[in-house]
mmCIF file of C-alpha atoms in Angstrom:
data_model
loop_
_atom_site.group_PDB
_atom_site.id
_atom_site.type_symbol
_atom_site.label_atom_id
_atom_site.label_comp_id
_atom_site.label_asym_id
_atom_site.label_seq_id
_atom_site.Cartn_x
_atom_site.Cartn_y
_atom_site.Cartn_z
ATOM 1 C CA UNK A 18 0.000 0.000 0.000
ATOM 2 C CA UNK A 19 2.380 1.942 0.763
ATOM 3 C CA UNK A 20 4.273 1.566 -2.325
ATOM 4 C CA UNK A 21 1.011 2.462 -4.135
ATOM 5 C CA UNK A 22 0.911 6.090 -1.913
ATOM 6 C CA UNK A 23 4.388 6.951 -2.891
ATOM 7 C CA UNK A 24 3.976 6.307 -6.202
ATOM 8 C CA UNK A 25 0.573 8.511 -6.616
ATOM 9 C CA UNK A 26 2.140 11.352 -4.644
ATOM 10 C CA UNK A 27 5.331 11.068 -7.607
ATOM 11 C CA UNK A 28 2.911 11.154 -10.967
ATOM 12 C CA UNK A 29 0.582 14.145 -9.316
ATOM 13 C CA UNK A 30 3.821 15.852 -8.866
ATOM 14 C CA UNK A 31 5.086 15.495 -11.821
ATOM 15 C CA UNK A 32 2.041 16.658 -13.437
ATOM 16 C CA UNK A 33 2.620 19.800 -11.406
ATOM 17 C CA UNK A 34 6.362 20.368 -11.919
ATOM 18 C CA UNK A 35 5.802 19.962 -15.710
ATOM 19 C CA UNK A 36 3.159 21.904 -16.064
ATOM 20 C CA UNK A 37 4.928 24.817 -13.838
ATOM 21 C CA UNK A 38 8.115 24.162 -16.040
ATOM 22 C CA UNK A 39 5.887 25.199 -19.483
ATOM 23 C CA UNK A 40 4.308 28.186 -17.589
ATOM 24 C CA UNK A 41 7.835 29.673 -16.880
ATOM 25 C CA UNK A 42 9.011 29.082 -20.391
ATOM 26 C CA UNK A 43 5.906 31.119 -21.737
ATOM 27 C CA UNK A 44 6.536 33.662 -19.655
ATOM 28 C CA UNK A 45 9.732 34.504 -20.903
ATOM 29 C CA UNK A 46 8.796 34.106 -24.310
ATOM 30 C CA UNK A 47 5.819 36.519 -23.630
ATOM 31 C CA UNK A 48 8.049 39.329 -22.102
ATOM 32 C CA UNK A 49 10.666 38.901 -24.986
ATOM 33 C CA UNK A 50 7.669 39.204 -27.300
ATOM 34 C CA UNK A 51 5.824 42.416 -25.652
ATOM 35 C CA UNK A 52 9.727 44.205 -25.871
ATOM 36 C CA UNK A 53 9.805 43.344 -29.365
ATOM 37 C CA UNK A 54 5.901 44.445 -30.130
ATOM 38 C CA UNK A 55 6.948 47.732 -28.349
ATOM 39 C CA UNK A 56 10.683 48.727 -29.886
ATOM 40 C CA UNK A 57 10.335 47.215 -33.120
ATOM 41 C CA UNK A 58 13.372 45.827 -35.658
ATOM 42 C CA UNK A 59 15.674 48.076 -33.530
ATOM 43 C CA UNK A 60 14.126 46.719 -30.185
ATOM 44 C CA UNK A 61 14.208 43.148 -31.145
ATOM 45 C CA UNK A 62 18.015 43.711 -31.924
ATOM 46 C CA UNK A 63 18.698 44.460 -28.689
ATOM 47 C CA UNK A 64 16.198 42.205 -26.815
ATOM 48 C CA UNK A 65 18.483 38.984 -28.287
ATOM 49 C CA UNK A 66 21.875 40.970 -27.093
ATOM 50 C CA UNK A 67 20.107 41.491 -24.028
ATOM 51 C CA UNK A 68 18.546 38.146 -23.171
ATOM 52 C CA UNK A 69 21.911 36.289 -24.318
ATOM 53 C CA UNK A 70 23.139 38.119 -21.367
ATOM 54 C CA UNK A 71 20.434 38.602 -18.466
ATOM 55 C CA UNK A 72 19.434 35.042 -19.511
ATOM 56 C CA UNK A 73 23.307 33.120 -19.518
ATOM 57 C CA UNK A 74 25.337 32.787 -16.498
ATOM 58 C CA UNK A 75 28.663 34.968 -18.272
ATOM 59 C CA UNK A 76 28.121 38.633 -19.359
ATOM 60 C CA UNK A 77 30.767 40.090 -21.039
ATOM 61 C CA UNK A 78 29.866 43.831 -21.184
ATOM 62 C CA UNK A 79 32.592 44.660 -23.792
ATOM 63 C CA UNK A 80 29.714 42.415 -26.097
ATOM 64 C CA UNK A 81 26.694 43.557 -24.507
ATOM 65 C CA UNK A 82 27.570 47.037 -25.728
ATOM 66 C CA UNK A 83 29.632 46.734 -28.902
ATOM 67 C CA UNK A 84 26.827 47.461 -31.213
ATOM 68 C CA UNK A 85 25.346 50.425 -29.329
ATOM 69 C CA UNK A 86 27.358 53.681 -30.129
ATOM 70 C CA UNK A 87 28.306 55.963 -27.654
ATOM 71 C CA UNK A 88 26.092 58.651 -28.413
ATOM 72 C CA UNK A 89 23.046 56.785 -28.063
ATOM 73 C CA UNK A 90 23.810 54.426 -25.215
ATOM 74 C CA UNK A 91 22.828 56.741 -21.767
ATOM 75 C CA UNK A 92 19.261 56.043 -23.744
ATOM 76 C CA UNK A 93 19.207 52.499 -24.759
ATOM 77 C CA UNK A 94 20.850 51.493 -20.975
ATOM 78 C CA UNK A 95 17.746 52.989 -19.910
ATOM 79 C CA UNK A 96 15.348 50.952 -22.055
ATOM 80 C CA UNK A 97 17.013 47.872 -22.955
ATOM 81 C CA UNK A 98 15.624 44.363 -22.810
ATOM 82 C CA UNK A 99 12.665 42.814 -21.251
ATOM 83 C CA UNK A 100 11.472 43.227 -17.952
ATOM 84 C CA UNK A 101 12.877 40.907 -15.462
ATOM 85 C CA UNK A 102 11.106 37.785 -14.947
ATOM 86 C CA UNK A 103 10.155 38.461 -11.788
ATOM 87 C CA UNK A 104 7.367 40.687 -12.967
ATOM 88 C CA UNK A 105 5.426 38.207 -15.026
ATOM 89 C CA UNK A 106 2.699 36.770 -12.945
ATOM 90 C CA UNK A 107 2.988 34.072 -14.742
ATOM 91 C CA UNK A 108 6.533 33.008 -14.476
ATOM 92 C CA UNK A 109 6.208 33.439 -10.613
ATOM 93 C CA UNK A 110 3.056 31.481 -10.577
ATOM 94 C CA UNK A 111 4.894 28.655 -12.489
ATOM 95 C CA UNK A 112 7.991 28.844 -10.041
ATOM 96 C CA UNK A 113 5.044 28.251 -7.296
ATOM 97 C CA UNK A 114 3.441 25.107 -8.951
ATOM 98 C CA UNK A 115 7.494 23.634 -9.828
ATOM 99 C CA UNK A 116 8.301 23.744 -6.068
ATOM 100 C CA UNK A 117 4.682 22.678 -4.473
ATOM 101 C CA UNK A 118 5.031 19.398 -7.315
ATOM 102 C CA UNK A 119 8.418 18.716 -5.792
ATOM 103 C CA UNK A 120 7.504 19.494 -1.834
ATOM 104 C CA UNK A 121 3.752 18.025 -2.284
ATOM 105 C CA UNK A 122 4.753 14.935 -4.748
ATOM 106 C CA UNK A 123 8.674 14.063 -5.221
ATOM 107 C CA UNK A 124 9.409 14.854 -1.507
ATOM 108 C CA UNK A 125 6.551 12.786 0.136
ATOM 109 C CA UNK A 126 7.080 9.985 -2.341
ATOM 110 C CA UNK A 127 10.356 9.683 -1.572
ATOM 111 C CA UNK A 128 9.752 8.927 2.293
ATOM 112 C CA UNK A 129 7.880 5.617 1.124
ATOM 113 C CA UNK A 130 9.602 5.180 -2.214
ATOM 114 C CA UNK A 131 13.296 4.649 -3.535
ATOM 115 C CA UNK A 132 15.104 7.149 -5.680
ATOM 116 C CA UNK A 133 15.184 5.017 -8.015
ATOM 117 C CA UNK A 134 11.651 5.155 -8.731
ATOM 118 C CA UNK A 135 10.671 8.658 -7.913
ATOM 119 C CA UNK A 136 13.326 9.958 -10.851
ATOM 120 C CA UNK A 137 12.003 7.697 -13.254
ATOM 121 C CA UNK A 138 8.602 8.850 -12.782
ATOM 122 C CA UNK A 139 9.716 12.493 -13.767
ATOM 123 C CA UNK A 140 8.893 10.980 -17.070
ATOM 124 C CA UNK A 141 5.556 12.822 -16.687
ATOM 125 C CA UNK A 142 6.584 16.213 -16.428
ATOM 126 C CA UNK A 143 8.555 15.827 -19.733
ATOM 127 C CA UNK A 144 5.249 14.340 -21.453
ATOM 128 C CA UNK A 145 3.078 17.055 -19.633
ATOM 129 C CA UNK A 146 5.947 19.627 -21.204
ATOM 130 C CA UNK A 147 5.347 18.404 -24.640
ATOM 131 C CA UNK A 148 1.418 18.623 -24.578
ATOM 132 C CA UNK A 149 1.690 22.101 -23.083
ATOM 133 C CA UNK A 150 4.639 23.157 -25.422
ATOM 134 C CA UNK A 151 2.596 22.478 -28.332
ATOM 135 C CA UNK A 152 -0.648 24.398 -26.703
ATOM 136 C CA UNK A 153 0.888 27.298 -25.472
ATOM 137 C CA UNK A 154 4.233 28.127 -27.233
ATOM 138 C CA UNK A 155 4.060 27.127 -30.512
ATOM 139 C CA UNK A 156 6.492 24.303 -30.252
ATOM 140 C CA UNK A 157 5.629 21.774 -32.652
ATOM 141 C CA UNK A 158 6.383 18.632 -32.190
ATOM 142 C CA UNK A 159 7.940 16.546 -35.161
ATOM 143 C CA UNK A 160 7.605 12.694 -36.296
ATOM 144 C CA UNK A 161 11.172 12.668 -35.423
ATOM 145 C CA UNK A 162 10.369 13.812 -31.713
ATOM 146 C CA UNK A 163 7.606 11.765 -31.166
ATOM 147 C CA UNK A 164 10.284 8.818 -32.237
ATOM 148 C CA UNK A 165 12.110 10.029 -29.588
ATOM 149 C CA UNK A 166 10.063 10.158 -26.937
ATOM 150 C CA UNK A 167 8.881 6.896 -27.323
ATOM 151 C CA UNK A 168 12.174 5.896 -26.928
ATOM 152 C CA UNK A 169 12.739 7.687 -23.612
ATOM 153 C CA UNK A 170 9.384 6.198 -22.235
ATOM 154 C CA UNK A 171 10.773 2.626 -23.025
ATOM 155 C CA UNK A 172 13.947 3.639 -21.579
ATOM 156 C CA UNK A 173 11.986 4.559 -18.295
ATOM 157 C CA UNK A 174 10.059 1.229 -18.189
ATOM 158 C CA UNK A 175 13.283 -0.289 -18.326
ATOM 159 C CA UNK A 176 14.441 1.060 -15.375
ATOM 160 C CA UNK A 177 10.913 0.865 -13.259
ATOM 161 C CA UNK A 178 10.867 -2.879 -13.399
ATOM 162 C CA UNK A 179 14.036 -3.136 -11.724
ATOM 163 C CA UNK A 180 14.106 -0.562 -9.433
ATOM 164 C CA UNK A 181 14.285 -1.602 -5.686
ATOM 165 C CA UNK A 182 10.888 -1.249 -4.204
ATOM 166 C CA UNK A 183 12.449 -0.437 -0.687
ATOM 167 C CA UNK A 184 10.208 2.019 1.574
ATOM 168 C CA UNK A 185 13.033 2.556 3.475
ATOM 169 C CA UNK A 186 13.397 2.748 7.344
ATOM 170 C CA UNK A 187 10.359 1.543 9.276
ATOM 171 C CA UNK A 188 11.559 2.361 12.580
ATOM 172 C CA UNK A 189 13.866 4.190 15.086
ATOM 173 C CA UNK A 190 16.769 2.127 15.011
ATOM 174 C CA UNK A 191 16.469 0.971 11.411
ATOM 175 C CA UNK A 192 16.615 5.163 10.276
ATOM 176 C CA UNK A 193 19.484 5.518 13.020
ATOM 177 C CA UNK A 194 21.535 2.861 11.633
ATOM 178 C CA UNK A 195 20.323 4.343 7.630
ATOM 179 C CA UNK A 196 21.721 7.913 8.398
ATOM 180 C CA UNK A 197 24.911 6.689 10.112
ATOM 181 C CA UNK A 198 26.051 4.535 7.797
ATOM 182 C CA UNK A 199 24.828 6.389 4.567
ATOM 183 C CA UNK A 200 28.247 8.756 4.166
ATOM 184 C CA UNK A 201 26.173 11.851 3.131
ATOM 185 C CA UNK A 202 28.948 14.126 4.375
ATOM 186 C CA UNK A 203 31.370 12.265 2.058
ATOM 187 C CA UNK A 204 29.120 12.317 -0.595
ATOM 188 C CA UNK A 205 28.264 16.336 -0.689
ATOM 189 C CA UNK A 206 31.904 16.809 0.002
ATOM 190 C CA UNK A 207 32.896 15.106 -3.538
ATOM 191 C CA UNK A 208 29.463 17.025 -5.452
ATOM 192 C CA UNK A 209 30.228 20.659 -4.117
ATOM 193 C CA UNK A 210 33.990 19.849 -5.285
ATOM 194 C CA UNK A 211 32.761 18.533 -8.777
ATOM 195 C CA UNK A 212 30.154 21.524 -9.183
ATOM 196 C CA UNK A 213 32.486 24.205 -7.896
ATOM 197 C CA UNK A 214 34.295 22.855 -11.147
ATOM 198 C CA UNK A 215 31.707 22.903 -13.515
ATOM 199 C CA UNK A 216 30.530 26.480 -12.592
ATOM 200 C CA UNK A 217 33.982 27.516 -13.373
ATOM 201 C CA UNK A 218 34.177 25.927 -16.377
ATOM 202 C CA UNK A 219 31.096 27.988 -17.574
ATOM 203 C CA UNK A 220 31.591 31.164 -15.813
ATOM 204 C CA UNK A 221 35.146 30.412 -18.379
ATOM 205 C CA UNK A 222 32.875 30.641 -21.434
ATOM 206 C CA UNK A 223 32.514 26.905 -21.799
ATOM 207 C CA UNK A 224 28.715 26.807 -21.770
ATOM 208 C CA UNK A 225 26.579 23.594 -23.432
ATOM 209 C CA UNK A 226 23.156 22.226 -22.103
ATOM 210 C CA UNK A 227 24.571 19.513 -21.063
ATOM 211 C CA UNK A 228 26.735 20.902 -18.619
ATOM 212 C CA UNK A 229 23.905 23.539 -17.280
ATOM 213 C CA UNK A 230 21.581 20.088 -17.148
ATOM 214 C CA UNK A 231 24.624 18.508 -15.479
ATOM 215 C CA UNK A 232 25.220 21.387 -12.789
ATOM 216 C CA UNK A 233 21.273 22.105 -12.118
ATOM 217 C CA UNK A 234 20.745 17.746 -11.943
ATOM 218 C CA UNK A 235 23.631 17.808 -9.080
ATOM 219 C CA UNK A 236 21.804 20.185 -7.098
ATOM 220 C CA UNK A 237 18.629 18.345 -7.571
ATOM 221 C CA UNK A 238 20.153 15.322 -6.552
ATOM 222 C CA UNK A 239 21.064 17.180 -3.354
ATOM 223 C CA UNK A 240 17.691 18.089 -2.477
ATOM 224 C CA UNK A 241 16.414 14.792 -3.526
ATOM 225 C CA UNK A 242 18.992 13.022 -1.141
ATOM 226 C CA UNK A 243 18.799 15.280 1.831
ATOM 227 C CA UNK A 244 14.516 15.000 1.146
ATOM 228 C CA UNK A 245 14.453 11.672 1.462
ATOM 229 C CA UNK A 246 16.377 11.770 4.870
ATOM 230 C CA UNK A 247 13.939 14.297 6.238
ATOM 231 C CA UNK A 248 10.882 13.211 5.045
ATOM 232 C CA UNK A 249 11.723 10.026 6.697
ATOM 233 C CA UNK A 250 12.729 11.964 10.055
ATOM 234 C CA UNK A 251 9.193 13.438 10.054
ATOM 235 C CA UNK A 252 6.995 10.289 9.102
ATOM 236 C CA UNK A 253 8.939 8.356 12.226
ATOM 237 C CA UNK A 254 8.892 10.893 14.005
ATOM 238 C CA UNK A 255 5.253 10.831 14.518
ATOM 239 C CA UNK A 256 5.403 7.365 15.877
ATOM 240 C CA UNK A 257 8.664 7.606 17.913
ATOM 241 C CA UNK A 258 9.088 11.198 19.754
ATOM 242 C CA UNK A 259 12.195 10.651 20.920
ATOM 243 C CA UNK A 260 13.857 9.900 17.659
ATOM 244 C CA UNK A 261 17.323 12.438 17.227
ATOM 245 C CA UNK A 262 17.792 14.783 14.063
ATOM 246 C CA UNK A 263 19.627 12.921 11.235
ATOM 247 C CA UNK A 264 22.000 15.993 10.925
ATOM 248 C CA UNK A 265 22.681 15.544 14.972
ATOM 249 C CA UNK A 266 23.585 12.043 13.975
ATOM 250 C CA UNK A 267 25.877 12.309 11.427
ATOM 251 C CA UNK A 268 27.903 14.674 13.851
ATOM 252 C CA UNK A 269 27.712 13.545 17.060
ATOM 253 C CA UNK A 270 26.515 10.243 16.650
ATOM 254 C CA UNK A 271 23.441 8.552 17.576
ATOM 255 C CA UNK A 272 24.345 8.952 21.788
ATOM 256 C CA UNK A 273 25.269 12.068 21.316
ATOM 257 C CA UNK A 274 22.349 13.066 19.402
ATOM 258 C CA UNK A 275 19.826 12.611 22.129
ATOM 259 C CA UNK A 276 20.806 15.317 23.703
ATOM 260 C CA UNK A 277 21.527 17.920 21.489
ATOM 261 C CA UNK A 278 19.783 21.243 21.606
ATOM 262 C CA UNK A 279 16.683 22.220 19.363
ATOM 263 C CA UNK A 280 19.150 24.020 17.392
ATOM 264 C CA UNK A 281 22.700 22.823 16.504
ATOM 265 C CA UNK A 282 25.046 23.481 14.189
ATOM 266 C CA UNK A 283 24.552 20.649 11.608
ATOM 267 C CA UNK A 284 20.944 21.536 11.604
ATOM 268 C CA UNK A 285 21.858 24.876 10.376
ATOM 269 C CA UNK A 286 24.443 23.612 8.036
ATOM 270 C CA UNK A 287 21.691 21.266 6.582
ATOM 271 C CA UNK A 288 19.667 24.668 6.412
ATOM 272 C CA UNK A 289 22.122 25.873 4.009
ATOM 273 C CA UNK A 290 23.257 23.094 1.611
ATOM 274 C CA UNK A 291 19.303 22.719 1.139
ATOM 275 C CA UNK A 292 19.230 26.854 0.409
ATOM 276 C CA UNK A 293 22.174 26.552 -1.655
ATOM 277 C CA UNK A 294 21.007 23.702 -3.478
ATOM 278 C CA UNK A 295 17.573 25.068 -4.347
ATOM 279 C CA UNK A 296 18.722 28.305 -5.546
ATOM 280 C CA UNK A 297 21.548 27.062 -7.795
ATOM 281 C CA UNK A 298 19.622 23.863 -9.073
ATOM 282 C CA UNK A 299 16.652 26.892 -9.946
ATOM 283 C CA UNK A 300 19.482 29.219 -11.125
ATOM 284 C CA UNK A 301 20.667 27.223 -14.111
ATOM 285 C CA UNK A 302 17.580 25.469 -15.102
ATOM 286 C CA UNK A 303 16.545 28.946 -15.577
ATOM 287 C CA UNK A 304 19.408 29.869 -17.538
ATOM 288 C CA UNK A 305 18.952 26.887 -19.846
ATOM 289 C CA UNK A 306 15.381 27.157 -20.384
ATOM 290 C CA UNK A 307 16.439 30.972 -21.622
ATOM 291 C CA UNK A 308 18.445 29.362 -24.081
ATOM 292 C CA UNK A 309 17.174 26.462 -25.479
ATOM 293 C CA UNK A 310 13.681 24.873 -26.223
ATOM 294 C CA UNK A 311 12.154 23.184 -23.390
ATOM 295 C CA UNK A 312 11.820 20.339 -25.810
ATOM 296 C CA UNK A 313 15.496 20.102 -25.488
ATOM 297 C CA UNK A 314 15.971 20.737 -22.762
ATOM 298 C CA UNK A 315 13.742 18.752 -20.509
ATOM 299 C CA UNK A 316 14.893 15.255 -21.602
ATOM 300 C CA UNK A 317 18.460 16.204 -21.599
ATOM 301 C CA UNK A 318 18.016 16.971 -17.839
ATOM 302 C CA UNK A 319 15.779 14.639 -17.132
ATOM 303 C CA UNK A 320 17.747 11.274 -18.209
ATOM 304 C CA UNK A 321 21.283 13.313 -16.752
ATOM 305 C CA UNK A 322 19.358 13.840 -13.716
ATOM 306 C CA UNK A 323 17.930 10.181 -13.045
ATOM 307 C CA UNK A 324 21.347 8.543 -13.185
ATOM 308 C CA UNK A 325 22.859 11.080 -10.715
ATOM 309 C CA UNK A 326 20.053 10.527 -8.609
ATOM 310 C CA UNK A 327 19.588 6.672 -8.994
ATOM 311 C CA UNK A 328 23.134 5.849 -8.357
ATOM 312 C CA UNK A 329 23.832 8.474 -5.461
ATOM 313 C CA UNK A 330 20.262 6.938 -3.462
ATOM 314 C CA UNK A 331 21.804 3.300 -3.816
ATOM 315 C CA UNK A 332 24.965 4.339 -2.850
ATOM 316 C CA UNK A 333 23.982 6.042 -0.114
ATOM 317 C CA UNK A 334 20.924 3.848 1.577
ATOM 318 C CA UNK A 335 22.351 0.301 0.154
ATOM 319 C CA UNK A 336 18.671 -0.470 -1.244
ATOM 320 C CA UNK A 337 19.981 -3.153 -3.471
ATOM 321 C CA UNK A 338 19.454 -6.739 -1.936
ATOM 322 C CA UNK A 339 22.717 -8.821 -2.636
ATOM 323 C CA UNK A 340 25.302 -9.259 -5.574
ATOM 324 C CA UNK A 341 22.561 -10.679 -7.698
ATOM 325 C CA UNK A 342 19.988 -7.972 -7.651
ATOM 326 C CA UNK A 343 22.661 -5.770 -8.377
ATOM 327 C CA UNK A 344 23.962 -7.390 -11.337
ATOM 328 C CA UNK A 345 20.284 -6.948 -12.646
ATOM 329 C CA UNK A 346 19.521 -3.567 -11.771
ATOM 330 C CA UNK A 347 22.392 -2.254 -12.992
ATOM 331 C CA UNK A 348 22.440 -3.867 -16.339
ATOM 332 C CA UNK A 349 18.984 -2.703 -17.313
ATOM 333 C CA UNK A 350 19.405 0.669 -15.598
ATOM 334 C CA UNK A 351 21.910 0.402 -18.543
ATOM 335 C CA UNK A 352 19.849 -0.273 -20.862
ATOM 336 C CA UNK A 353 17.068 2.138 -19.894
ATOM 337 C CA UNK A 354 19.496 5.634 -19.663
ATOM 338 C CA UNK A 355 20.886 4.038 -23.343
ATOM 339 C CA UNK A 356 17.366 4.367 -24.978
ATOM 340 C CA UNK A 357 17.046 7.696 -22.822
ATOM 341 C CA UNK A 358 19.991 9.142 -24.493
ATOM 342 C CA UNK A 359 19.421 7.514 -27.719
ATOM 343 C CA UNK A 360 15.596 8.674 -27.922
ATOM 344 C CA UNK A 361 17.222 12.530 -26.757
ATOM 345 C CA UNK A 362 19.680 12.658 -29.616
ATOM 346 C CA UNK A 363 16.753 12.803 -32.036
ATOM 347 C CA UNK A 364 15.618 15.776 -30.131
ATOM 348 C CA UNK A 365 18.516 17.683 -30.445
ATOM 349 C CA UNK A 366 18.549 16.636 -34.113
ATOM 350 C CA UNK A 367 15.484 17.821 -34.796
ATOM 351 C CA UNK A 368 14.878 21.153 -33.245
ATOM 352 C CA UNK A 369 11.417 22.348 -32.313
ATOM 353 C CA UNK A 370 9.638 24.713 -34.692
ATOM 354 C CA UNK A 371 8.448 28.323 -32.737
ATOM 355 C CA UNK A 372 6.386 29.780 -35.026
ATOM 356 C CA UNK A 373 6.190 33.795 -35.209
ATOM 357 C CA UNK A 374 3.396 35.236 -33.086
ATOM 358 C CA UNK A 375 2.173 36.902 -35.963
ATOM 359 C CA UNK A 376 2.074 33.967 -38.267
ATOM 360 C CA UNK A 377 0.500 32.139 -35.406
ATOM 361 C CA UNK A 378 -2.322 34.757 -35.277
ATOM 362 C CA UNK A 379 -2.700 35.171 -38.798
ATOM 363 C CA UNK A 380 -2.847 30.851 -38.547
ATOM 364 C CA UNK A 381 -5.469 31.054 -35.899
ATOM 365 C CA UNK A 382 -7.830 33.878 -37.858
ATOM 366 C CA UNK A 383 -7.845 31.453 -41.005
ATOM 367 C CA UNK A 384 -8.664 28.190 -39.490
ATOM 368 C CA UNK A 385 -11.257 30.480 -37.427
ATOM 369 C CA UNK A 386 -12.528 31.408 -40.715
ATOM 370 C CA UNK A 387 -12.899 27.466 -42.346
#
C-alpha cells in the first residue's frame, strides 16, 4: 500500500512540476515578445543581445555594448531588454506550482519510495511539457520527436521494473543505523567539489546544455537526497518522539544526538546546503530554459538527472538486496538511460519549430474562418 501512496504522490507531482516548467518558459517568451511588439526591428536587436546576457550565467559587457554607439547608449541602458522575470505573474506562478510538485509529490514519495523510482517517474513532467509546449508556445512537435520520446518512455520502463521497491526505514533504530552509515557528508563533500568545477568551467565561457543540465541535476540530486532523509525523520517521528535529528547524527553520533539542543550546528548547516542547493539547481535550469527549447531541454536533464540521482540513493541507503539484484539492476538501468539518451539525440537533431506570433495569429484567424 504503501508503495502504491508513494507512487501517486510522484505522478501528481510530476504533473505539477511539468506543467509549472511550461508556464515559466511562456513567460519569458511573452516578455521577450511584448519588448519586441513595443521597440520594433531596432528593439528586437537588442532584446536577443540582451537576453543572451540577463538570460546566460557569463556577461561580457565589452559584447553587450559593442553594437550600441556611444552617443546613443545613456538612452538604450535605460530601455534595454525585457522586464525581469520576476514581474510576469505568470513566471512566478509557475515557479510556485514547480516547487509545491516537488515538496507536495517528489518529496513525500520519496519517504515511502526509492530514488530510483521517484526519478524515473519524472517521465511525466517531460510528457506534460510536450502537450503544453505544443498548446501554449508554438512548439511543434515533429515525427522525429515523437520517435524520440517513445524511446525515452521505453527507456523509463526499463528502469521501473528493476528498481528496488524499498520504503526505506520503518523504525527508530532501522533510520538511526540508515543515516549513520549512509556517508552523506562524504558524498556532498565530492558534489560541491565537482560543481564548484563545472561552474567555473562555464563562468570560463565553456557553456553547453549539457553541462547547465549537469550542474542544475547535481543540485537536484542534493535536495532529492537530503529529502528523502527528512521526510523520513518526520513520518517516524510521529510514531517515535524521541527519535534524534539525522543531521545531529551524522555529527555527534546517535548517543550524542539525544541530547543535542533544538538548534545545533549541523541543523543549520543542513539549512544551508538545502538553500544553496535550491537556488543554484533553480538558477541554471533557468538559464537553460532561456536558451534552449524546453523540448530540449527537458529530456536532456531529465535522463542526466535520473542517473545522478539513482546511483547516489543506492549508494547512499544500500537499497539493493545482494550481488545478484545488483547485477540486474544495474544492467537494465543500462539499458534504460541508453534508450534515454538515444531517444534525446533525435531531439537535439530535430529542433522544435516556434512559429512567429504573428504567423500564429494570422494561422489562428484562417482556421477560425474554415
Amino acid at each position: 500500500m504503501s508503495f502504491l501512496v508513494g507512487l501517486a504522490a510522484a505522478v501528481l507531482g510530476n504533473v505539477v512540476i511539468g506543467t509549472g516548467q511550461c508556464l515559466q518558459k511562456y513567460a519569458l517568451n511573452k516578455l521577450q515578445r511584448d519588448w519586441e511588439k513595443t521597440h520594433g526591428t531596432v528593439g528586437r536587436n537588442e532584446a536577443i543581445a540582451y537576453s543572451s546576457t540577463v538570460y546566460s550565467s557569463s556577461i561580457d559587457m565589452r559584447q553587450r555594448t559593442s553594437s550600441v554607439s556611444q552617443h546613443n547608449r545613456p538612452v538604450i541602458e535605460s530601455k534595454r531588454g525585457p522586464l525581469p522575470r520576476y514581474t510576469s505573474k505568470t513566471w512566478v506562478f509557475g515557479l510556485v506550482l514547480n516547487y509545491a510538485g516537488e515538496v507536495c509529490g517528489n518529496a513525500v514519495a520519496l519517504s515511502y519510495l526509492s530514488a530510483a523510482v521517484v526519478a524515473p517517474v519524472g517521465i511525466v513532467s517531460v510528457l506534460v511539457n510536450v502537450l503544453l509546449a505544443e498548446r501554449l508556445l508554438g512548439e511543434r512537435v515533429t515525427s522525429n520527436q515523437r520517435f524520440g520520446f517513445t524511446v525515452i518512455v521505453a527507456g523509463v520502463g526499463c528502469i521501473l521494473l528493476v528498481a528496488p521497491r524499498s520504503t526505506g526505514a520503518s523504525d527508530a533504530t532501522q533510520f538511526v543505523h540508515m543515516v549513520q552509515t549512509s556517508g552523506i557528508a562524504a558524498l556532498f563533500g565530492l558534489l560541491y567539489v565537482v560543481q564548484l568545477m563545472l561552474v567555473l568551467l562555464i563562468r570560463g565561457g565553456k557553456q553547453s546544455l549539457f553541462l547547465y543540465v549537469l550542474v542544475a541535476s547535481i543540485f537536484g540530486t542534493m535536495n532529492v537526497m537530503v529529502s528523502k532523509i527528512m521526510t523520513m525523520y518526520v513520518r517516524l517521528k510521529l510514531a517515535f518522539s524521541g527519535l534524534p535529528n539525522p543531521a545531529d547524527i551524522i555529527v555527534y553520533g546517535a548517543v550524542g544526538a539525544m541530547g543535542s539542543a533544538t538548534v545545533t550546528l549541523p541543523r543549520a548547516l543542513v539549512a544551508v546546503v538545502m538553500g544553496v542547493s535550491v537556488i543554484g539547481q533553480e538558477s541554471f535550469r533557468q538559464q537553460a530554459l532561456g536558451k534552449y527549447p524546453v523540448m530540449q531541454f527537458q529530456p536532456v536533464f531529465f535522463a542526466t538527472y535520473n542517473v545522478v540521482a539513482t546511483l547516489s540513493g543506492l549508494l547512499l541507503f544500500k537499497e539493493l538486496d545482494g550481488w545478484m539484484h545488483a547485477l540486474t539492476f544495474f544492467s537494465v538501468f543500462s539499458v534504460g538511460i541508453g534508450l534515454i539518451l538515444y531517444g534525446s539525440r533525435f531531439l537535439q537533431k530535430a529542433k522544435s519549430v516556434v512559429l512567429p506570433s504573428h504567423i500564429k495569429l494570422q494561422k489562428d484567424n484562417l482556421l477560425k474562418s474554415q
